[in-house]
Amino acid sequence: MTAPPKMICRDLWKLFGPDAEGFLSAHPQATTEQFREHHLIPAVRAANLEIREGENFVIMGLSGSGKS
C-alpha cells in the first residue's frame, strides 16, 4: 500500500508580468496567445504535486525561473 502524501499541491501557477495574479483570477482558462497579449510569461501552468515521506524531490530551473 502506498503511504499518503505528506505534501499536496494542486493547480500551482507561476506567472511573470504585470498584474499576473489579477489576470489569472479573471481568465482561469487563458490561452498562450492571451498570456502573450497581456505581456505575461507562464513559467508553471497548473502543476500538481504529491510528495510522500522518504521521497527525494528536487525542483530544478534557471535562476529567476520561479522555483521559489
mmCIF file of N, CA and C in Angstrom:
data_model
loop_
_atom_site.group_PDB
_atom_site.id
_atom_site.type_symbol
_atom_site.label_atom_id
_atom_site.label_comp_id
_atom_site.label_asym_id
_atom_site.label_seq_id
_atom_site.Cartn_x
_atom_site.Cartn_y
_atom_site.Cartn_z
ATOM 1 N N MET A 1 0.840 -1.180 0.000
ATOM 2 C CA MET A 1 0.000 0.000 0.000
ATOM 3 C C MET A 1 0.889 1.248 0.000
ATOM 4 N N THR A 2 0.525 2.221 -0.791
ATOM 5 C CA THR A 2 1.275 3.465 -0.880
ATOM 6 C C THR A 2 0.921 4.380 0.296
ATOM 7 N N ALA A 3 1.947 4.950 0.899
ATOM 8 C CA ALA A 3 1.738 5.875 2.024
ATOM 9 C C ALA A 3 1.036 7.135 1.535
ATOM 10 N N PRO A 4 0.223 7.754 2.387
ATOM 11 C CA PRO A 4 -0.434 9.001 1.988
ATOM 12 C C PRO A 4 0.602 10.116 1.816
ATOM 13 N N PRO A 5 0.330 11.062 0.941
ATOM 14 C CA PRO A 5 1.265 12.165 0.724
ATOM 15 C C PRO A 5 1.442 13.017 1.976
ATOM 16 N N LYS A 6 2.660 13.513 2.166
ATOM 17 C CA LYS A 6 2.954 14.465 3.239
ATOM 18 C C LYS A 6 2.684 15.893 2.777
ATOM 19 N N MET A 7 2.787 16.106 1.460
ATOM 20 C CA MET A 7 2.521 17.427 0.900
ATOM 21 C C MET A 7 1.798 17.254 -0.424
ATOM 22 N N ILE A 8 0.745 18.038 -0.622
ATOM 23 C CA ILE A 8 -0.017 18.013 -1.866
ATOM 24 C C ILE A 8 -0.175 19.449 -2.356
ATOM 25 N N CYS A 9 0.127 19.675 -3.616
ATOM 26 C CA CYS A 9 -0.109 20.976 -4.264
ATOM 27 C C CYS A 9 -0.967 20.715 -5.491
ATOM 28 N N ARG A 10 -2.013 21.483 -5.651
ATOM 29 C CA ARG A 10 -2.905 21.341 -6.797
ATOM 30 C C ARG A 10 -3.022 22.677 -7.527
ATOM 31 N N ASP A 11 -3.004 22.578 -8.855
ATOM 32 C CA ASP A 11 -3.230 23.736 -9.723
ATOM 33 C C ASP A 11 -2.275 24.887 -9.403
ATOM 34 N N LEU A 12 -1.007 24.570 -9.298
ATOM 35 C CA LEU A 12 0.029 25.554 -8.972
ATOM 36 C C LEU A 12 0.442 26.321 -10.229
ATOM 37 N N TRP A 13 0.455 27.639 -10.141
ATOM 38 C CA TRP A 13 0.832 28.514 -11.248
ATOM 39 C C TRP A 13 1.936 29.465 -10.814
ATOM 40 N N LYS A 14 2.782 29.843 -11.775
ATOM 41 C CA LYS A 14 3.744 30.937 -11.591
ATOM 42 C C LYS A 14 3.766 31.722 -12.886
ATOM 43 N N LEU A 15 3.269 32.948 -12.819
ATOM 44 C CA LEU A 15 3.262 33.847 -13.972
ATOM 45 C C LEU A 15 4.152 35.036 -13.684
ATOM 46 N N PHE A 16 4.862 35.485 -14.698
ATOM 47 C CA PHE A 16 5.657 36.704 -14.599
ATOM 48 C C PHE A 16 5.022 37.758 -15.482
ATOM 49 N N GLY A 17 4.944 38.982 -14.969
ATOM 50 C CA GLY A 17 4.422 40.085 -15.750
ATOM 51 C C GLY A 17 3.496 40.949 -14.911
ATOM 52 N N PRO A 18 2.980 42.021 -15.528
ATOM 53 C CA PRO A 18 2.146 42.980 -14.802
ATOM 54 C C PRO A 18 0.803 42.385 -14.386
ATOM 55 N N ASP A 19 0.458 42.513 -13.110
ATOM 56 C CA ASP A 19 -0.813 42.046 -12.543
ATOM 57 C C ASP A 19 -1.130 40.600 -12.929
ATOM 58 N N ALA A 20 -0.136 39.729 -12.799
ATOM 59 C CA ALA A 20 -0.303 38.324 -13.175
ATOM 60 C C ALA A 20 -1.424 37.657 -12.374
ATOM 61 N N GLU A 21 -1.472 37.916 -11.067
ATOM 62 C CA GLU A 21 -2.498 37.286 -10.224
ATOM 63 C C GLU A 21 -3.901 37.731 -10.628
ATOM 64 N N GLY A 22 -4.068 39.016 -10.870
ATOM 65 C CA GLY A 22 -5.368 39.533 -11.291
ATOM 66 C C GLY A 22 -5.802 38.963 -12.630
ATOM 67 N N PHE A 23 -4.854 38.864 -13.563
ATOM 68 C CA PHE A 23 -5.177 38.315 -14.878
ATOM 69 C C PHE A 23 -5.625 36.865 -14.756
ATOM 70 N N LEU A 24 -4.875 36.057 -14.003
ATOM 71 C CA LEU A 24 -5.210 34.641 -13.878
ATOM 72 C C LEU A 24 -6.552 34.450 -13.167
ATOM 73 N N SER A 25 -6.845 35.292 -12.182
ATOM 74 C CA SER A 25 -8.147 35.218 -11.498
ATOM 75 C C SER A 25 -9.294 35.507 -12.465
ATOM 76 N N ALA A 26 -9.087 36.465 -13.345
ATOM 77 C CA ALA A 26 -10.124 36.851 -14.300
ATOM 78 C C ALA A 26 -10.192 35.927 -15.511
ATOM 79 N N HIS A 27 -9.086 35.228 -15.814
ATOM 80 C CA HIS A 27 -9.010 34.372 -17.007
ATOM 81 C C HIS A 27 -8.403 33.010 -16.650
ATOM 82 N N PRO A 28 -9.095 32.178 -15.875
ATOM 83 C CA PRO A 28 -8.500 30.908 -15.430
ATOM 84 C C PRO A 28 -8.213 29.918 -16.559
ATOM 85 N N GLN A 29 -8.837 30.098 -17.703
ATOM 86 C CA GLN A 29 -8.605 29.203 -18.847
ATOM 87 C C GLN A 29 -7.863 29.928 -19.974
ATOM 88 N N ALA A 30 -6.998 30.846 -19.628
ATOM 89 C CA ALA A 30 -6.294 31.668 -20.622
ATOM 90 C C ALA A 30 -5.451 30.810 -21.562
ATOM 91 N N THR A 31 -5.373 31.258 -22.789
ATOM 92 C CA THR A 31 -4.563 30.583 -23.803
ATOM 93 C C THR A 31 -3.166 31.203 -23.851
ATOM 94 N N THR A 32 -2.275 30.518 -24.526
ATOM 95 C CA THR A 32 -0.920 31.036 -24.710
ATOM 96 C C THR A 32 -0.960 32.411 -25.369
ATOM 97 N N GLU A 33 -1.826 32.572 -26.345
ATOM 98 C CA GLU A 33 -1.943 33.857 -27.039
ATOM 99 C C GLU A 33 -2.415 34.960 -26.090
ATOM 100 N N GLN A 34 -3.348 34.659 -25.204
ATOM 101 C CA GLN A 34 -3.820 35.663 -24.239
ATOM 102 C C GLN A 34 -2.708 36.066 -23.274
ATOM 103 N N PHE A 35 -1.908 35.108 -22.823
ATOM 104 C CA PHE A 35 -0.763 35.457 -21.976
ATOM 105 C C PHE A 35 0.160 36.412 -22.726
ATOM 106 N N ARG A 36 0.442 36.082 -23.969
ATOM 107 C CA ARG A 36 1.341 36.904 -24.785
ATOM 108 C C ARG A 36 0.774 38.311 -24.965
ATOM 109 N N GLU A 37 -0.527 38.407 -25.264
ATOM 110 C CA GLU A 37 -1.167 39.711 -25.477
ATOM 111 C C GLU A 37 -1.101 40.600 -24.234
ATOM 112 N N HIS A 38 -1.089 39.992 -23.053
ATOM 113 C CA HIS A 38 -1.047 40.749 -21.795
ATOM 114 C C HIS A 38 0.361 40.816 -21.207
ATOM 115 N N HIS A 39 1.356 40.454 -22.011
ATOM 116 C CA HIS A 39 2.768 40.533 -21.616
ATOM 117 C C HIS A 39 3.071 39.696 -20.377
ATOM 118 N N LEU A 40 2.480 38.495 -20.328
ATOM 119 C CA LEU A 40 2.698 37.575 -19.219
ATOM 120 C C LEU A 40 3.472 36.352 -19.698
ATOM 121 N N ILE A 41 4.322 35.842 -18.836
ATOM 122 C CA ILE A 41 5.101 34.645 -19.147
ATOM 123 C C ILE A 41 4.730 33.565 -18.130
ATOM 124 N N PRO A 42 4.067 32.492 -18.585
ATOM 125 C CA PRO A 42 3.732 31.405 -17.661
ATOM 126 C C PRO A 42 4.924 30.466 -17.478
ATOM 127 N N ALA A 43 5.539 30.502 -16.295
ATOM 128 C CA ALA A 43 6.675 29.622 -16.008
ATOM 129 C C ALA A 43 6.194 28.243 -15.569
ATOM 130 N N VAL A 44 5.079 28.201 -14.834
ATOM 131 C CA VAL A 44 4.471 26.942 -14.381
ATOM 132 C C VAL A 44 2.978 27.061 -14.622
ATOM 133 N N ARG A 45 2.396 26.036 -15.244
ATOM 134 C CA ARG A 45 0.962 26.056 -15.554
ATOM 135 C C ARG A 45 0.252 24.865 -14.921
ATOM 136 N N ALA A 46 -0.587 25.139 -13.945
ATOM 137 C CA ALA A 46 -1.484 24.137 -13.354
ATOM 138 C C ALA A 46 -0.765 22.848 -12.950
ATOM 139 N N ALA A 47 0.363 22.978 -12.278
ATOM 140 C CA ALA A 47 1.129 21.802 -11.836
ATOM 141 C C ALA A 47 0.465 21.162 -10.621
ATOM 142 N N ASN A 48 0.517 19.840 -10.573
ATOM 143 C CA ASN A 48 0.022 19.067 -9.434
ATOM 144 C C ASN A 48 1.171 18.230 -8.889
ATOM 145 N N LEU A 49 1.364 18.262 -7.570
ATOM 146 C CA LEU A 49 2.453 17.524 -6.932
ATOM 147 C C LEU A 49 1.929 16.756 -5.732
ATOM 148 N N GLU A 50 2.461 15.549 -5.537
ATOM 149 C CA GLU A 50 2.232 14.781 -4.316
ATOM 150 C C GLU A 50 3.585 14.245 -3.879
ATOM 151 N N ILE A 51 3.987 14.572 -2.666
ATOM 152 C CA ILE A 51 5.285 14.139 -2.153
ATOM 153 C C ILE A 51 5.038 13.295 -0.910
ATOM 154 N N ARG A 52 5.601 12.088 -0.933
ATOM 155 C CA ARG A 52 5.415 11.154 0.178
ATOM 156 C C ARG A 52 6.659 11.107 1.060
ATOM 157 N N GLU A 53 6.473 10.700 2.299
ATOM 158 C CA GLU A 53 7.582 10.565 3.234
ATOM 159 C C GLU A 53 8.639 9.629 2.645
ATOM 160 N N GLY A 54 9.896 10.071 2.740
ATOM 161 C CA GLY A 54 11.010 9.273 2.248
ATOM 162 C C GLY A 54 11.363 9.507 0.791
ATOM 163 N N GLU A 55 10.538 10.234 0.057
ATOM 164 C CA GLU A 55 10.842 10.524 -1.340
ATOM 165 C C GLU A 55 11.853 11.660 -1.432
ATOM 166 N N ASN A 56 12.685 11.593 -2.433
ATOM 167 C CA ASN A 56 13.577 12.704 -2.766
ATOM 168 C C ASN A 56 12.881 13.527 -3.835
ATOM 169 N N PHE A 57 12.826 14.828 -3.619
ATOM 170 C CA PHE A 57 12.119 15.705 -4.539
ATOM 171 C C PHE A 57 12.985 16.917 -4.820
ATOM 172 N N VAL A 58 13.187 17.218 -6.089
ATOM 173 C CA VAL A 58 14.042 18.332 -6.485
ATOM 174 C C VAL A 58 13.290 19.200 -7.486
ATOM 175 N N ILE A 59 13.345 20.502 -7.288
ATOM 176 C CA ILE A 59 12.832 21.449 -8.275
ATOM 177 C C ILE A 59 14.042 22.102 -8.921
ATOM 178 N N MET A 60 14.164 21.906 -10.226
ATOM 179 C CA MET A 60 15.315 22.452 -10.952
ATOM 180 C C MET A 60 14.848 23.510 -11.940
ATOM 181 N N GLY A 61 15.693 24.482 -12.174
ATOM 182 C CA GLY A 61 15.383 25.502 -13.158
ATOM 183 C C GLY A 61 16.422 26.603 -13.126
ATOM 184 N N LEU A 62 16.401 27.399 -14.159
ATOM 185 C CA LEU A 62 17.330 28.515 -14.257
ATOM 186 C C LEU A 62 17.053 29.550 -13.176
ATOM 187 N N SER A 63 18.042 30.340 -12.876
ATOM 188 C CA SER A 63 17.884 31.432 -11.928
ATOM 189 C C SER A 63 16.775 32.363 -12.415
ATOM 190 N N GLY A 64 15.838 32.680 -11.518
ATOM 191 C CA GLY A 64 14.748 33.584 -11.882
ATOM 192 C C GLY A 64 13.582 32.914 -12.582
ATOM 193 N N SER A 65 13.559 31.576 -12.615
ATOM 194 C CA SER A 65 12.502 30.887 -13.362
ATOM 195 C C SER A 65 11.268 30.557 -12.532
ATOM 196 N N GLY A 66 11.234 30.937 -11.249
ATOM 197 C CA GLY A 66 10.027 30.750 -10.455
ATOM 198 C C GLY A 66 10.039 29.559 -9.518
ATOM 199 N N LYS A 67 11.196 29.046 -9.185
ATOM 200 C CA LYS A 67 11.266 27.875 -8.307
ATOM 201 C C LYS A 67 10.770 28.166 -6.900
ATOM 202 N N SER A 68 11.018 29.349 -6.388
ATOM 203 C CA SER A 68 10.606 29.640 -5.016
ATOM 204 C C SER A 68 9.130 29.950 -4.970
#
